[in-house]
Coordinates of C-alpha atoms in Angstrom, one line a residue:
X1 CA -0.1 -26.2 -13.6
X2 CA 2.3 -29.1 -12.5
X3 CA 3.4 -27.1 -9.3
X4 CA 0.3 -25.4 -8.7
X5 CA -0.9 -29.6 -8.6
X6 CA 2.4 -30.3 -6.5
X7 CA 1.7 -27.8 -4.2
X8 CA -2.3 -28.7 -3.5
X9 CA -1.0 -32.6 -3.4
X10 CA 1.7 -31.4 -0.7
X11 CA -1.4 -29.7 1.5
X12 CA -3.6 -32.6 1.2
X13 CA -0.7 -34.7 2.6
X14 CA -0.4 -32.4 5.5
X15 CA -4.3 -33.4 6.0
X16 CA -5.8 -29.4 4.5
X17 CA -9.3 -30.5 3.2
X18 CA -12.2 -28.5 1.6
X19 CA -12.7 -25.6 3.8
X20 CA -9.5 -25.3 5.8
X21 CA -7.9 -22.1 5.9
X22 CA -4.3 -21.8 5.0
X23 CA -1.9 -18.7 6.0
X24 CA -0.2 -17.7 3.4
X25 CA 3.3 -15.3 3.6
X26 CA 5.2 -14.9 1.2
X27 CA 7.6 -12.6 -1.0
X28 CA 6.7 -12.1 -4.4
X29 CA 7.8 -15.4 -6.1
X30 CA 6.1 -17.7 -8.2
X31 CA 5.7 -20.0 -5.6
X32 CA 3.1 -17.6 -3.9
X33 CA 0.8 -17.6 -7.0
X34 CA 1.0 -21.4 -6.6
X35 CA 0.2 -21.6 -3.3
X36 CA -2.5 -19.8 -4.1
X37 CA -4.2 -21.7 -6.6
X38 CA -3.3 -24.5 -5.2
X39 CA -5.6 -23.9 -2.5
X40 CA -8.4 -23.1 -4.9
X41 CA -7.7 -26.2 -7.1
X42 CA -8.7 -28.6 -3.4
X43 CA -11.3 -26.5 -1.9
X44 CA -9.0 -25.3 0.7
X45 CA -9.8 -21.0 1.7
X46 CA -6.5 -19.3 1.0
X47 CA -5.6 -16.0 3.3
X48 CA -2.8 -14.3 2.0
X49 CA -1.0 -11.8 4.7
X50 CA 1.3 -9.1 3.0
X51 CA 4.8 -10.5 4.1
X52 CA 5.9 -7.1 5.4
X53 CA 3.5 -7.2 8.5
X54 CA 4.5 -8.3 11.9
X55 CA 4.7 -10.9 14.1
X56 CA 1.6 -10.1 15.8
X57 CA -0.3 -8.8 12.9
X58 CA 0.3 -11.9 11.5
X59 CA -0.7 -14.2 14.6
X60 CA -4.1 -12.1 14.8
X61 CA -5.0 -12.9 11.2
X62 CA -3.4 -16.9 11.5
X63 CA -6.1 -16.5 14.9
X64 CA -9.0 -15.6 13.4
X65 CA -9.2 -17.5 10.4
X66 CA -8.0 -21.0 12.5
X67 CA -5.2 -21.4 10.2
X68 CA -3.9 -24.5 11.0
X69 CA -1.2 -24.6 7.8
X70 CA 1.0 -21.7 6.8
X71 CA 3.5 -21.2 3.8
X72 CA 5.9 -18.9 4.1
X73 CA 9.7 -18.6 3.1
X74 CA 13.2 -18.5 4.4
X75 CA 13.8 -15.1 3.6
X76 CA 12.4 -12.1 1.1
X77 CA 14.1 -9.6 -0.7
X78 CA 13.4 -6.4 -1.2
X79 CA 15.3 -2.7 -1.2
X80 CA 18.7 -4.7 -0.9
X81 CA 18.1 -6.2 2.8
X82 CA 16.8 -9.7 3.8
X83 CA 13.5 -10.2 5.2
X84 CA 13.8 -12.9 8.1
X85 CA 10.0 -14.2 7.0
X86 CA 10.4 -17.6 8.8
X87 CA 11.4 -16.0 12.0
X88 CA 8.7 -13.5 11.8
X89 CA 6.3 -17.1 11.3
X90 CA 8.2 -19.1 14.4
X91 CA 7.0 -16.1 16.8
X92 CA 3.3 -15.4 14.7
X93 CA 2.4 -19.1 15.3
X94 CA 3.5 -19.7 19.3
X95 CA 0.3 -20.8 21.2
X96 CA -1.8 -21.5 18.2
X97 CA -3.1 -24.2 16.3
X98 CA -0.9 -23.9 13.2
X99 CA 0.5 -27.8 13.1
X100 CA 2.4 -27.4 9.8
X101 CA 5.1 -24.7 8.1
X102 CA 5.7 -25.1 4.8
X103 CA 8.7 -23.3 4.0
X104 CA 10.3 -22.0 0.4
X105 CA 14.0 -21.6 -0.5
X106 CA 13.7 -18.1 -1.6
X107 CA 18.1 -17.5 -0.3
X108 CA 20.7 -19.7 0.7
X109 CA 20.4 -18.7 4.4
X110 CA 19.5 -21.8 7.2
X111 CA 17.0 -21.1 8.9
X112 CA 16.0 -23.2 12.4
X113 CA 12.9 -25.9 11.8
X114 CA 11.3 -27.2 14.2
X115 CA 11.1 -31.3 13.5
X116 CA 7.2 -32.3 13.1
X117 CA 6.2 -28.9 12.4
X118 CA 8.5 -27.2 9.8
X119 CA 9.4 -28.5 6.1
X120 CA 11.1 -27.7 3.0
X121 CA 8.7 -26.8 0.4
X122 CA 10.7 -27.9 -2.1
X123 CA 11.5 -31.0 -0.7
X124 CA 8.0 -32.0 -0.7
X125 CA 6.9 -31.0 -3.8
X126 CA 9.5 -33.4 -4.8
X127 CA 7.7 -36.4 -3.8
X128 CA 4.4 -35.1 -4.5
X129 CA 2.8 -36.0 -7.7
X130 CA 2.6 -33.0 -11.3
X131 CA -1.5 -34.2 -11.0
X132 CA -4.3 -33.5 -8.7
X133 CA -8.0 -33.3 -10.3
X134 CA -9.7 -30.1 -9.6
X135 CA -12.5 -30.3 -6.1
X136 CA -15.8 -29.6 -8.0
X137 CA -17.1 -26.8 -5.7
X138 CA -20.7 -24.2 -5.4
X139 CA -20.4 -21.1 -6.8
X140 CA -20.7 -19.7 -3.3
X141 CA -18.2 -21.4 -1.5
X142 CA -15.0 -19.3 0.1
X143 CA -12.4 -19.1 -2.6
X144 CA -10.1 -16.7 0.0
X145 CA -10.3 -14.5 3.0
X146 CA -7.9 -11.1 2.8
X147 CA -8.2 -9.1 6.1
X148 CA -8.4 -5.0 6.1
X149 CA -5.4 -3.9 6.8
X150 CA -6.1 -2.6 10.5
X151 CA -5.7 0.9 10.5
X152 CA -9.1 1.7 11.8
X153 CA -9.4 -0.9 14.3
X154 CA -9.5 -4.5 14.8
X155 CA -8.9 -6.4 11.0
X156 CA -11.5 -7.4 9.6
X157 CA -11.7 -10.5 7.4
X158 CA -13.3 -10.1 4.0
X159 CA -14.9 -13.6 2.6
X160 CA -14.6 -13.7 -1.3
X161 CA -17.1 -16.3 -3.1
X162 CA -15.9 -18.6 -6.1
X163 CA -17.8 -17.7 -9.0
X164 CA -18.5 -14.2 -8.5
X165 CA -14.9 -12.8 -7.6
X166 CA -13.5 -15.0 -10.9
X167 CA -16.1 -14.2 -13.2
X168 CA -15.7 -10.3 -11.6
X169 CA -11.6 -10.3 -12.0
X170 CA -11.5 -12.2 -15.3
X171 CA -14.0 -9.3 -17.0
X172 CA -12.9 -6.5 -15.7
X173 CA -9.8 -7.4 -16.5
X174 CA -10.8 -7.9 -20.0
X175 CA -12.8 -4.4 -20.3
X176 CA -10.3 -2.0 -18.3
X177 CA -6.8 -3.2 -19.6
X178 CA -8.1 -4.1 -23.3
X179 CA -6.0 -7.2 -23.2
X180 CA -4.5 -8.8 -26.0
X181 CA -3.1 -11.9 -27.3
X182 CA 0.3 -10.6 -27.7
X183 CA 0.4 -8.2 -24.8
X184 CA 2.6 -9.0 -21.4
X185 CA 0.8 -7.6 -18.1
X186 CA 2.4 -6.2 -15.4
X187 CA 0.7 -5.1 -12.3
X188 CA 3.3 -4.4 -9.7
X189 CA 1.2 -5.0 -6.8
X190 CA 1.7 -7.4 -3.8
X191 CA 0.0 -10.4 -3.9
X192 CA -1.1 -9.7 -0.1
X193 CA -3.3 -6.9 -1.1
X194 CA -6.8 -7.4 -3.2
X195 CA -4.9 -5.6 -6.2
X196 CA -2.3 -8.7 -6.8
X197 CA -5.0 -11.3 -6.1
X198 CA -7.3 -9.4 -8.9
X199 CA -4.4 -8.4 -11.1
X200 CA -1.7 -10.0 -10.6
X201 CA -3.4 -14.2 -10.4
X202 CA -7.0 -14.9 -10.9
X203 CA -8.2 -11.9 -13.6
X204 CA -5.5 -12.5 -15.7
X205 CA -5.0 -16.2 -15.5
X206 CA -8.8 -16.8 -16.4
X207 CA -8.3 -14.1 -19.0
X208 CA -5.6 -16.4 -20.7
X209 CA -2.8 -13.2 -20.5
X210 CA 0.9 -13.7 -20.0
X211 CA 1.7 -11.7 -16.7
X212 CA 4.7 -10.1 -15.2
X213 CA 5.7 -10.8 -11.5
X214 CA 8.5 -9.0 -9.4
X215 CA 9.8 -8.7 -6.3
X216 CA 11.5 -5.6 -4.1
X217 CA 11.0 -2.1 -4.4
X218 CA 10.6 0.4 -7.4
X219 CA 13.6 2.2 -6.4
X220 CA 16.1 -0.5 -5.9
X221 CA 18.9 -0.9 -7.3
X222 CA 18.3 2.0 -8.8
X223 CA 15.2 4.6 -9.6
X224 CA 14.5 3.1 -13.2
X225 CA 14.1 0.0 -12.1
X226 CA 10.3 0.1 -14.1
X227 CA 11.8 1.1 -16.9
X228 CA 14.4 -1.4 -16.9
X229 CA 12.3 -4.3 -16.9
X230 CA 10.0 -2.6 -19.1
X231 CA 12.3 -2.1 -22.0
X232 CA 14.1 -5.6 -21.0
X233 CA 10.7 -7.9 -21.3
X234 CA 8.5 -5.9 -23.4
X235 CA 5.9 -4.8 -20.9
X236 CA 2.8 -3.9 -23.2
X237 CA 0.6 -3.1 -20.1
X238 CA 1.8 -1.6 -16.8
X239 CA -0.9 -1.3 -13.8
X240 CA 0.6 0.7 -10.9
X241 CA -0.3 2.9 -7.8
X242 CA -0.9 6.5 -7.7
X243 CA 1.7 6.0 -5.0
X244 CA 4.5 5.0 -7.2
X245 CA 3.8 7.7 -10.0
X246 CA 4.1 10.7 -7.0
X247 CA 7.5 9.3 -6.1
X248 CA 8.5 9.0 -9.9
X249 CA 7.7 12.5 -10.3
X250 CA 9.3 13.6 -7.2
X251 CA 12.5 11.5 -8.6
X252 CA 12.5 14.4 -11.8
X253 CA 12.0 13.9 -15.2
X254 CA 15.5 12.3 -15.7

């Protein structure tokens, strides 16, 4: 809550109001979930871009929303190399009318900033102030925008409402995974896909569960790498892809 506050506090300071879009790409750290909610907590429409896309797919979708603000990190991690994320932004936002970069220390790598555009995340979250009251808003107004992924065409932005999409993640949450006090929840989703925005931060949130979030691949370091953090934190309740259980099977029995 305090850096969910510090983070909608930081975009208000970089003048986002009700209504402004904000870009958001990011690897899978807590950070992104914040970002996330901090955008809901001000009024502000969150698009969340899955941070293994391109440059270009990334301008096209910073374009068509009129993102003026993106959030985004150093680097990412994930199947043991580094993902230059802030490099990918400093091409994605050339010739468009992003004024602000907000960037997160996910490694230690230095990264170029450009002064009057790019800052540390951290470093303003540091000035900015644990409270910031919640923007009363109609149950229709734009909570995020999450684009198609392109394959057929042209992406196409998809408009999800307040009310609706949180009372519709929050229950089926409830019915389909059976949830329970005690249980810990992971869905090993991205949060740039509808699945880790249903499953992974608004269903289960409203729902009251404790969630599990990682980041990297299934099969790094190794191939039990579920298992692993399975057994290690107790996961009650796992939500994955058909995807993931063809490669575990392909991976043998052991």
């Amino acid at each position: 809550h305090a850096q969910v506050c510090r983070i909608a506090n930081v975009l208000e300071m970089h003048g986002v109001q009700k209504g402004d879009r904000v870009c958001i790409y990011m690897p899978m750290i807590p950070e992104t979930a914040f970002a996330m909610l901090a955008c809901a907590r001000i009024g502000a429409v969150h698009s969340v871009v899955f941070a293994g896309f391109s440059a270009d797919s990334l301008r096209d979708r910073i374009v068509d929303a009129d993102c003026r603000v993106v959030l985004t990190a150093n680097e990412g991690l994930r199947g043991g190399k580094r993902i230059p994320l802030k490099a990918t932004v400093d091409k994605a936002v050339e010739g468009t009318h992003v004024h602000t970069v907000l960037v997160a220390r996910r490694t230690e790598a230095v990264v170029p900033m450009t002064t009057g555009r790019d800052f540390a995340l951290h470093d303003e979250m540091a000035k900015a102030s644990a409270d910031c009251p919640a923007e009363p808003l109609d149950s229709e107004s734009s909570l995020f925008i999450l684009y198609t992924s392109g394959s057929t065409g042209k992406p196409k932005g998809i408009r999800h409402t307040t009310a609706g999409y949180n009372l519709y993640a929050k229950k089926t949450f409830e019915w389909v995974f059976d949830i329970r006090e005690d249980d810990l929840f992971w869905c090993t989703a991205d949060c740039g896909w509808i699945t880790g925005h249903s499953y992974i931060v608004y269903g289960p949130l409203a729902a009251g569960a404790s969630v599990m979030m990682y980041e990297g691949a299934p099969n790094w370091p190794a191939e039990d790498r579920f298992w692993e953090i399975i057994e290690k934190y107790r996961v009650s309740i796992l939500y994955t892809a058909p995807t993931a259980i063809r490669a575990f099977i392909k991976w043998g029995d052991h």
